[in-house]
Amino acid sequence: MTALVSCPNCELPVDPQARFCDHCGVNLAVAAVVAESKVEFSLPLTEGKMVTPEILVPRLGDLLIEKGLIKPEDLKRALQNQQQKADQGTPVLLGYVLRELQLIDQETLDQVVTQQILELQAALRQSNMQLEQRIQERTQQLQNALEKLTEHNRLKANFIANISHELRTPLTHIKGYLDIFLEGGFGELKPDQRDALQVLRRAEERLERLIEDLIQFSLASRGELTLELSLVNLNDLVDREIESMKPRAYSAGIELISKVSASNLPVKCDSEKMSWVISHLLDNAVKFTGRGGKVGVVTDDRRGSAVVEVLDTGIGIPQNRLDEIFMPFHQLDGSPTRRYGGTGIGLALCKQIIDAHHASLRVFSEVDKGSRFVVSVPLDEDEKSSQ
């Protein structure tokens, strides 16, 4: 029994052997061509050829042999005749030659072409349905993966926040007793004892900063990073952080150079968090620059933005790994023997703080030649114009 297919016009079942639809009376071959034309594709037509339904049927000759309507030798003779006409500059379709050689009649040819077009159309519809289903399934899989990743990040941020807050309590006790010792509350200290306690105090301060960074990062990861905006001169923040960094740069044998803009750079920002960003960029620059190297800070007014550049002559970053430096808890050198310490959240938190200000943070670097971090914060135009 011949399988039924849908009419391209009324979409009711029709016999693929029929030339016309029993329901709407449309020529099935023509209707199939019109339906197929709605699909965007191009056909390499040879100039001079007529556009007929036949052109949509690939390997028509093999199909006619398969159905027993012509013999292989008939097809060979028709193809030779077709080639001769093409050589004479009058290319024609195979069906025309077959009819001219009286190897097949028009009605039979139309039936074969119509059936094949309808079958191709049905196969295309089925393929599109399967593709759409696969897309929906894959989209759902990606959505599920995203939800799991979001939940994982939320749990991680909560864990970090809880642990960080728990660490604060014993650290407060350590800090308190260190202050008492250094102030002579438990008696006069010998020079070597004072030096030892100073080392402990610096270690405590560093641990305190790390814990605070973890807390701030966990808040940002949960979307709880809040900004207390106020109008400040960005130059003032930069000057303050440069002064704070000078002792460390000096002890590391690094020349610290600054070129602060002569004009004010008024911006609306969270001064504490923006200062932290500048401090961290300077800290990184010093950390990754060897003794005898240079670290520079430049501020400027560029196209309506206050720009802070932190440059160094340090180890640099490979071009193909620049994006990795903003990934949390990620170190470019992840080996157990890595030379440089750190939690790997500093730059990630810098990026989150800068993004929260609707500002930008870019990095340019070259291995063994140094890096350049560029922070661009929108200027407060009202304040700038009043100066």
CSV table of C-alpha atoms in Angstrom, one decimal:
chain,number,residue,atom,x,y,z
A,1,MET,CA,0.0,0.0,0.0
A,2,THR,CA,1.4,3.4,-1.0
A,3,ALA,CA,2.1,5.7,2.0
A,4,LEU,CA,0.1,8.9,2.0
A,5,VAL,CA,1.8,12.3,2.2
A,6,SER,CA,0.4,15.8,2.9
A,7,CYS,CA,-0.7,18.2,0.2
A,8,PRO,CA,1.6,21.3,0.3
A,9,ASN,CA,-1.5,23.6,-0.1
A,10,CYS,CA,-4.3,22.2,2.1
A,11,GLU,CA,-2.1,19.8,4.1
A,12,LEU,CA,-4.7,17.0,3.8
A,13,PRO,CA,-3.5,13.4,2.9
A,14,VAL,CA,-3.0,12.7,-0.8
A,15,ASP,CA,-1.8,9.8,-2.9
A,16,PRO,CA,1.8,10.6,-3.9
A,17,GLN,CA,1.0,9.0,-7.3
A,18,ALA,CA,-1.7,11.5,-8.0
A,19,ARG,CA,-1.1,14.6,-10.1
A,20,PHE,CA,-3.8,16.7,-8.5
A,21,CYS,CA,-5.0,17.0,-4.9
A,22,ASP,CA,-8.4,15.3,-4.4
A,23,HIS,CA,-9.3,17.9,-1.8
A,24,CYS,CA,-8.3,21.3,-3.1
A,25,GLY,CA,-7.6,20.4,-6.8
A,26,VAL,CA,-4.1,22.0,-6.8
A,27,ASN,CA,-1.4,20.7,-9.1
A,28,LEU,CA,0.7,18.8,-6.5
A,29,ALA,CA,4.0,19.4,-8.3
A,30,VAL,CA,3.5,23.2,-8.6
A,31,ALA,CA,2.2,23.4,-5.0
A,32,ALA,CA,5.3,21.5,-3.8
A,33,VAL,CA,7.6,23.9,-5.6
A,34,VAL,CA,5.8,27.0,-4.1
A,35,ALA,CA,6.1,25.4,-0.6
A,36,GLU,CA,9.8,24.7,-1.1
A,37,SER,CA,10.4,28.2,-2.2
A,38,LYS,CA,9.6,29.5,1.3
A,39,VAL,CA,12.7,27.8,2.5
A,40,GLU,CA,15.7,30.1,1.9
A,41,PHE,CA,18.2,28.4,-0.4
A,42,SER,CA,19.8,29.0,-3.8
A,43,LEU,CA,20.1,26.7,-6.8
A,44,PRO,CA,23.0,26.9,-9.2
A,45,LEU,CA,20.9,27.3,-12.4
A,46,THR,CA,22.5,27.2,-15.8
A,47,GLU,CA,21.5,30.2,-17.9
A,48,GLY,CA,18.9,29.2,-20.4
A,49,LYS,CA,17.3,26.3,-18.3
A,50,MET,CA,13.6,26.4,-17.5
A,51,VAL,CA,12.7,26.3,-13.8
A,52,THR,CA,10.4,23.3,-13.4
A,53,PRO,CA,9.6,21.0,-10.5
A,54,GLU,CA,12.1,18.5,-12.0
A,55,ILE,CA,15.0,20.7,-10.9
A,56,LEU,CA,14.2,20.0,-7.3
A,57,VAL,CA,14.6,16.2,-7.7
A,58,PRO,CA,18.2,15.0,-7.4
A,59,ARG,CA,19.4,12.1,-9.6
A,60,LEU,CA,16.1,11.8,-11.5
A,61,GLY,CA,17.5,9.2,-13.9
A,62,ASP,CA,18.5,6.8,-11.1
A,63,LEU,CA,15.1,7.2,-9.5
A,64,LEU,CA,13.3,6.3,-12.8
A,65,ILE,CA,15.5,3.2,-13.1
A,66,GLU,CA,14.7,2.2,-9.5
A,67,LYS,CA,11.0,2.5,-10.2
A,68,GLY,CA,11.4,0.4,-13.4
A,69,LEU,CA,10.2,3.1,-15.7
A,70,ILE,CA,13.3,3.2,-17.9
A,71,LYS,CA,16.3,1.0,-18.4
A,72,PRO,CA,20.0,1.8,-17.7
A,73,GLU,CA,20.8,1.9,-21.4
A,74,ASP,CA,17.9,4.3,-21.9
A,75,LEU,CA,19.4,6.7,-19.3
A,76,LYS,CA,22.8,6.4,-20.9
A,77,ARG,CA,21.4,7.4,-24.3
A,78,ALA,CA,19.4,10.3,-22.7
A,79,LEU,CA,22.5,11.6,-20.9
A,80,GLN,CA,24.5,11.5,-24.1
A,81,ASN,CA,21.8,13.4,-25.9
A,82,GLN,CA,21.6,16.0,-23.0
A,83,GLN,CA,25.3,16.5,-23.2
A,84,GLN,CA,25.2,17.1,-26.9
A,85,LYS,CA,22.6,19.8,-26.5
A,86,ALA,CA,24.6,21.4,-23.8
A,87,ASP,CA,27.7,21.4,-26.1
A,88,GLN,CA,25.6,23.1,-28.7
A,89,GLY,CA,24.6,25.9,-26.3
A,90,THR,CA,21.0,24.7,-25.6
A,91,PRO,CA,21.1,23.0,-22.2
A,92,VAL,CA,18.0,21.1,-21.2
A,93,LEU,CA,16.8,19.1,-18.3
A,94,LEU,CA,16.9,15.3,-18.4
A,95,GLY,CA,13.1,15.0,-18.3
A,96,TYR,CA,12.9,17.0,-21.5
A,97,VAL,CA,15.3,14.6,-23.3
A,98,LEU,CA,13.5,11.5,-22.0
A,99,ARG,CA,10.2,12.9,-23.4
A,100,GLU,CA,11.8,13.9,-26.7
A,101,LEU,CA,13.2,10.4,-27.1
A,102,GLN,CA,9.8,9.0,-26.2
A,103,LEU,CA,11.3,7.0,-23.3
A,104,ILE,CA,8.7,8.4,-20.8
A,105,ASP,CA,5.4,10.4,-21.1
A,106,GLN,CA,4.7,13.7,-19.4
A,107,GLU,CA,2.1,12.4,-17.0
A,108,THR,CA,4.4,9.6,-15.7
A,109,LEU,CA,7.3,12.0,-15.3
A,110,ASP,CA,5.1,14.5,-13.4
A,111,GLN,CA,3.9,11.8,-11.1
A,112,VAL,CA,7.4,10.7,-10.3
A,113,VAL,CA,8.6,14.2,-9.7
A,114,THR,CA,5.6,15.1,-7.6
A,115,GLN,CA,6.0,12.0,-5.4
A,116,GLN,CA,9.7,12.7,-4.9
A,117,ILE,CA,9.2,16.4,-4.1
A,118,LEU,CA,6.5,15.5,-1.6
A,119,GLU,CA,8.7,12.9,0.1
A,120,LEU,CA,11.6,15.3,0.2
A,121,GLN,CA,9.3,17.9,1.7
A,122,ALA,CA,8.0,15.5,4.3
A,123,ALA,CA,11.6,14.4,5.1
A,124,LEU,CA,12.5,18.1,5.5
A,125,ARG,CA,9.7,18.7,7.9
A,126,GLN,CA,10.6,15.7,9.9
A,127,SER,CA,14.2,16.8,10.0
A,128,ASN,CA,13.2,20.2,11.2
A,129,MET,CA,11.0,18.8,13.9
A,130,GLN,CA,13.8,16.6,15.1
A,131,LEU,CA,16.3,19.5,15.0
A,132,GLU,CA,13.9,21.7,17.0
A,133,GLN,CA,13.4,19.0,19.5
A,134,ARG,CA,17.2,18.5,19.9
A,135,ILE,CA,17.6,22.3,20.3
A,136,GLN,CA,14.9,22.4,23.0
A,137,GLU,CA,16.5,19.4,24.8
A,138,ARG,CA,20.0,21.0,24.6
A,139,THR,CA,18.7,24.3,25.8
A,140,GLN,CA,17.1,22.7,28.8
A,141,GLN,CA,20.3,20.8,29.6
A,142,LEU,CA,22.2,24.1,29.5
A,143,GLN,CA,19.6,25.8,31.7
A,144,ASN,CA,19.9,23.0,34.2
A,145,ALA,CA,23.7,23.2,34.2
A,146,LEU,CA,23.5,27.0,34.7
A,147,GLU,CA,21.1,26.6,37.6
A,148,LYS,CA,23.4,24.0,39.2
A,149,LEU,CA,26.4,26.3,38.7
A,150,THR,CA,24.5,29.3,40.2
A,151,GLU,CA,23.6,27.2,43.2
A,152,HIS,CA,27.2,26.0,43.6
A,153,ASN,CA,28.5,29.5,43.5
A,154,ARG,CA,25.9,30.7,46.0
A,155,LEU,CA,26.8,27.9,48.4
A,156,LYS,CA,30.5,28.6,47.9
A,157,ALA,CA,30.0,32.3,48.6
A,158,ASN,CA,27.9,31.5,51.8
A,159,PHE,CA,30.6,29.1,53.0
A,160,ILE,CA,33.3,31.7,52.4
A,161,ALA,CA,31.3,34.4,54.2
A,162,ASN,CA,30.6,32.1,57.2
A,163,ILE,CA,34.2,31.0,57.6
A,164,SER,CA,35.5,34.5,57.2
A,165,HIS,CA,33.3,35.8,59.9
A,166,GLU,CA,34.3,33.0,62.2
A,167,LEU,CA,38.0,33.8,61.7
A,168,ARG,CA,37.4,37.4,62.7
A,169,THR,CA,36.8,36.6,66.4
A,170,PRO,CA,40.1,34.8,67.2
A,171,LEU,CA,41.9,37.3,65.1
A,172,THR,CA,40.5,40.2,67.1
A,173,HIS,CA,41.9,38.6,70.3
A,174,ILE,CA,45.3,38.2,68.7
A,175,LYS,CA,45.3,41.8,67.5
A,176,GLY,CA,44.3,43.1,70.9
A,177,TYR,CA,47.0,41.2,72.8
A,178,LEU,CA,49.6,42.2,70.3
A,179,ASP,CA,48.7,45.9,70.8
A,180,ILE,CA,48.9,45.5,74.6
A,181,PHE,CA,52.3,43.8,74.3
A,182,LEU,CA,53.7,46.5,71.9
A,183,GLU,CA,52.4,49.3,74.2
A,184,GLY,CA,54.2,47.8,77.2
A,185,GLY,CA,51.1,46.7,79.0
A,186,PHE,CA,52.8,43.5,80.1
A,187,GLY,CA,56.2,45.1,80.9
A,188,GLU,CA,59.1,46.6,79.1
A,189,LEU,CA,60.1,44.8,75.9
A,190,LYS,CA,63.6,43.9,74.8
A,191,PRO,CA,64.6,45.0,71.3
A,192,ASP,CA,64.5,41.5,69.9
A,193,GLN,CA,61.1,40.9,71.6
A,194,ARG,CA,59.7,44.1,70.0
A,195,ASP,CA,61.0,43.1,66.6
A,196,ALA,CA,59.4,39.6,66.9
A,197,LEU,CA,56.1,41.2,67.9
A,198,GLN,CA,56.3,43.6,65.0
A,199,VAL,CA,56.6,40.7,62.6
A,200,LEU,CA,53.6,39.1,64.2
A,201,ARG,CA,51.6,42.3,64.0
A,202,ARG,CA,52.4,42.6,60.2
A,203,ALA,CA,51.3,39.0,59.7
A,204,GLU,CA,48.1,39.7,61.6
A,205,GLU,CA,47.4,42.8,59.5
A,206,ARG,CA,47.9,40.8,56.3
A,207,LEU,CA,45.6,38.0,57.6
A,208,GLU,CA,43.0,40.6,58.5
A,209,ARG,CA,43.1,42.1,55.0
A,210,LEU,CA,42.7,38.6,53.4
A,211,ILE,CA,39.7,37.9,55.6
A,212,GLU,CA,38.1,41.2,54.7
A,213,ASP,CA,38.7,40.5,51.0
A,214,LEU,CA,37.0,37.2,51.3
A,215,ILE,CA,34.0,38.7,53.0
A,216,GLN,CA,33.7,41.5,50.3
A,217,PHE,CA,34.1,38.9,47.6
A,218,SER,CA,31.4,36.7,49.0
A,219,LEU,CA,29.0,39.7,49.3
A,220,ALA,CA,29.7,40.6,45.6
A,221,SER,CA,29.2,37.0,44.5
A,222,ARG,CA,25.8,37.0,46.1
A,223,GLY,CA,24.8,40.4,44.6
A,224,GLU,CA,25.1,42.1,48.0
A,225,LEU,CA,27.9,44.5,47.1
A,226,THR,CA,26.7,47.9,48.2
A,227,LEU,CA,28.2,51.2,47.2
A,228,GLU,CA,28.2,54.4,49.4
A,229,LEU,CA,28.6,56.9,46.6
A,230,SER,CA,30.0,60.4,47.2
A,231,LEU,CA,31.7,63.0,45.1
A,232,VAL,CA,35.5,62.7,45.4
A,233,ASN,CA,38.6,63.8,43.6
A,234,LEU,CA,40.1,60.6,42.2
A,235,ASN,CA,43.5,62.2,42.4
A,236,ASP,CA,43.2,62.4,46.2
A,237,LEU,CA,42.5,58.7,46.4
A,238,VAL,CA,45.5,57.9,44.2
A,239,ASP,CA,47.9,60.2,46.1
A,240,ARG,CA,46.9,58.5,49.4
A,241,GLU,CA,47.5,55.0,48.1
A,242,ILE,CA,50.8,56.0,46.5
A,243,GLU,CA,52.0,57.3,49.9
A,244,SER,CA,50.9,54.1,51.6
A,245,MET,CA,52.8,52.0,49.1
A,246,LYS,CA,56.1,53.9,49.2
A,247,PRO,CA,57.6,52.1,52.2
A,248,ARG,CA,56.8,48.7,50.7
A,249,ALA,CA,58.2,49.7,47.2
A,250,TYR,CA,61.3,51.0,48.9
A,251,SER,CA,62.0,47.9,50.9
A,252,ALA,CA,61.5,45.8,47.7
A,253,GLY,CA,64.0,47.9,45.8
A,254,ILE,CA,61.4,49.2,43.3
A,255,GLU,CA,61.2,52.8,42.1
A,256,LEU,CA,57.6,54.2,42.5
A,257,ILE,CA,56.8,56.9,40.0
A,258,SER,CA,53.6,58.9,39.8
A,259,LYS,CA,52.2,61.4,37.3
A,260,VAL,CA,49.0,62.8,38.7
A,261,SER,CA,46.8,65.0,36.6
A,262,ALA,CA,47.1,68.7,37.3
A,263,SER,CA,43.3,69.2,37.1
A,264,ASN,CA,40.8,67.6,39.5
A,265,LEU,CA,39.1,64.4,38.5
A,266,PRO,CA,35.7,64.6,40.2
A,267,VAL,CA,33.8,61.2,40.2
A,268,LYS,CA,31.0,59.7,42.2
A,269,CYS,CA,32.2,56.5,43.8
A,270,ASP,CA,32.5,54.5,47.0
A,271,SER,CA,35.8,56.1,48.1
A,272,GLU,CA,36.7,53.1,50.4
A,273,LYS,CA,36.2,50.5,47.7
A,274,MET,CA,37.8,52.5,44.9
A,275,SER,CA,40.8,53.1,47.2
A,276,TRP,CA,40.9,49.4,47.8
A,277,VAL,CA,41.0,48.7,44.0
A,278,ILE,CA,43.9,51.2,43.5
A,279,SER,CA,45.7,49.8,46.5
A,280,HIS,CA,45.4,46.2,45.2
A,281,LEU,CA,46.6,47.1,41.7
A,282,LEU,CA,49.6,48.9,43.2
A,283,ASP,CA,50.2,45.9,45.5
A,284,ASN,CA,50.1,43.5,42.6
A,285,ALA,CA,52.5,45.7,40.5
A,286,VAL,CA,55.1,45.8,43.3
A,287,LYS,CA,54.6,42.0,44.0
A,288,PHE,CA,55.2,41.0,40.4
A,289,THR,CA,58.1,43.4,39.7
A,290,GLY,CA,61.6,42.4,40.6
A,291,ARG,CA,64.2,44.4,42.6
A,292,GLY,CA,65.4,47.3,40.5
A,293,GLY,CA,62.2,47.5,38.5
A,294,LYS,CA,59.7,50.4,38.2
A,295,VAL,CA,56.0,50.9,39.1
A,296,GLY,CA,54.2,53.9,37.7
A,297,VAL,CA,50.8,55.5,38.4
A,298,VAL,CA,49.2,58.0,35.9
A,299,THR,CA,45.9,59.8,36.2
A,300,ASP,CA,44.3,61.7,33.4
A,301,ASP,CA,41.0,63.2,32.0
A,302,ARG,CA,40.2,61.3,28.8
A,303,ARG,CA,37.0,61.7,26.8
A,304,GLY,CA,34.8,62.4,29.8
A,305,SER,CA,36.4,59.7,32.0
A,306,ALA,CA,38.8,59.8,34.9
A,307,VAL,CA,41.6,57.4,34.0
A,308,VAL,CA,44.0,55.7,36.4
A,309,GLU,CA,46.8,53.6,34.9
A,310,VAL,CA,49.0,51.4,37.0
A,311,LEU,CA,52.1,50.3,35.1
A,312,ASP,CA,55.0,48.0,36.0
A,313,THR,CA,58.1,46.4,34.5
A,314,GLY,CA,57.4,43.1,36.0
A,315,ILE,CA,57.0,39.5,34.7
A,316,GLY,CA,54.0,40.3,32.5
A,317,ILE,CA,51.1,38.0,31.5
A,318,PRO,CA,50.8,35.8,28.4
A,319,GLN,CA,48.3,37.2,25.9
A,320,ASN,CA,46.3,34.0,25.8
A,321,ARG,CA,45.8,34.1,29.6
A,322,LEU,CA,44.8,37.7,30.2
A,323,ASP,CA,41.1,36.7,30.8
A,324,GLU,CA,42.2,34.2,33.5
A,325,ILE,CA,43.5,36.8,35.9
A,326,PHE,CA,39.9,37.9,36.7
A,327,MET,CA,38.7,34.4,37.5
A,328,PRO,CA,38.2,34.0,41.3
A,329,PHE,CA,40.5,31.6,43.2
A,330,HIS,CA,42.6,31.1,40.1
A,331,GLN,CA,46.4,31.5,39.9
A,332,LEU,CA,48.3,31.5,36.6
A,333,ASP,CA,51.0,29.6,38.4
A,334,GLY,CA,49.0,26.9,40.2
A,335,SER,CA,51.9,24.7,41.1
A,336,PRO,CA,52.7,23.9,44.8
A,337,THR,CA,56.1,25.7,44.3
A,338,ARG,CA,54.7,28.9,43.0
A,339,ARG,CA,56.7,31.9,43.8
A,340,TYR,CA,53.9,34.5,44.4
A,341,GLY,CA,51.3,34.1,47.1
A,342,GLY,CA,47.7,35.2,47.2
A,343,THR,CA,44.2,33.9,47.3
A,344,GLY,CA,43.4,34.6,43.7
A,345,ILE,CA,40.4,36.7,44.4
A,346,GLY,CA,42.0,40.2,44.4
A,347,LEU,CA,41.5,41.0,40.7
A,348,ALA,CA,38.2,39.2,40.6
A,349,LEU,CA,37.0,41.5,43.4
A,350,CYS,CA,38.5,44.6,41.6
A,351,LYS,CA,36.5,43.7,38.5
A,352,GLN,CA,33.3,43.4,40.5
A,353,ILE,CA,33.8,46.7,42.3
A,354,ILE,CA,34.6,48.5,39.0
A,355,ASP,CA,31.6,46.9,37.2
A,356,ALA,CA,29.4,48.0,40.1
A,357,HIS,CA,30.5,51.6,39.4
A,358,HIS,CA,29.6,51.2,35.7
A,359,ALA,CA,33.3,51.8,35.1
A,360,SER,CA,35.8,49.7,33.2
A,361,LEU,CA,39.0,47.8,34.0
A,362,ARG,CA,41.3,46.8,31.2
A,363,VAL,CA,44.7,45.1,31.1
A,364,PHE,CA,47.5,45.1,28.6
A,365,SER,CA,50.6,43.0,29.2
A,366,GLU,CA,53.7,41.4,27.6
A,367,VAL,CA,55.7,38.6,29.1
A,368,ASP,CA,59.0,39.8,30.7
A,369,LYS,CA,58.2,43.4,29.8
A,370,GLY,CA,55.4,44.3,32.3
A,371,SER,CA,51.7,45.0,32.6
A,372,ARG,CA,49.4,48.0,32.4
A,373,PHE,CA,46.0,48.1,34.2
A,374,VAL,CA,43.7,50.9,33.2
A,375,VAL,CA,40.7,52.0,35.3
A,376,SER,CA,38.2,54.4,33.6
A,377,VAL,CA,35.5,56.0,35.8
A,378,PRO,CA,32.9,58.4,34.4
A,379,LEU,CA,33.6,62.0,35.4
A,380,ASP,CA,30.9,64.0,37.2
A,381,GLU,CA,30.2,66.4,34.4
A,382,ASP,CA,28.3,68.9,36.5
A,383,GLU,CA,31.2,69.2,39.0
A,384,LYS,CA,33.8,69.2,36.2
A,385,SER,CA,32.0,72.1,34.3
A,386,SER,CA,31.8,74.2,37.4
A,387,GLN,CA,35.6,74.2,37.9
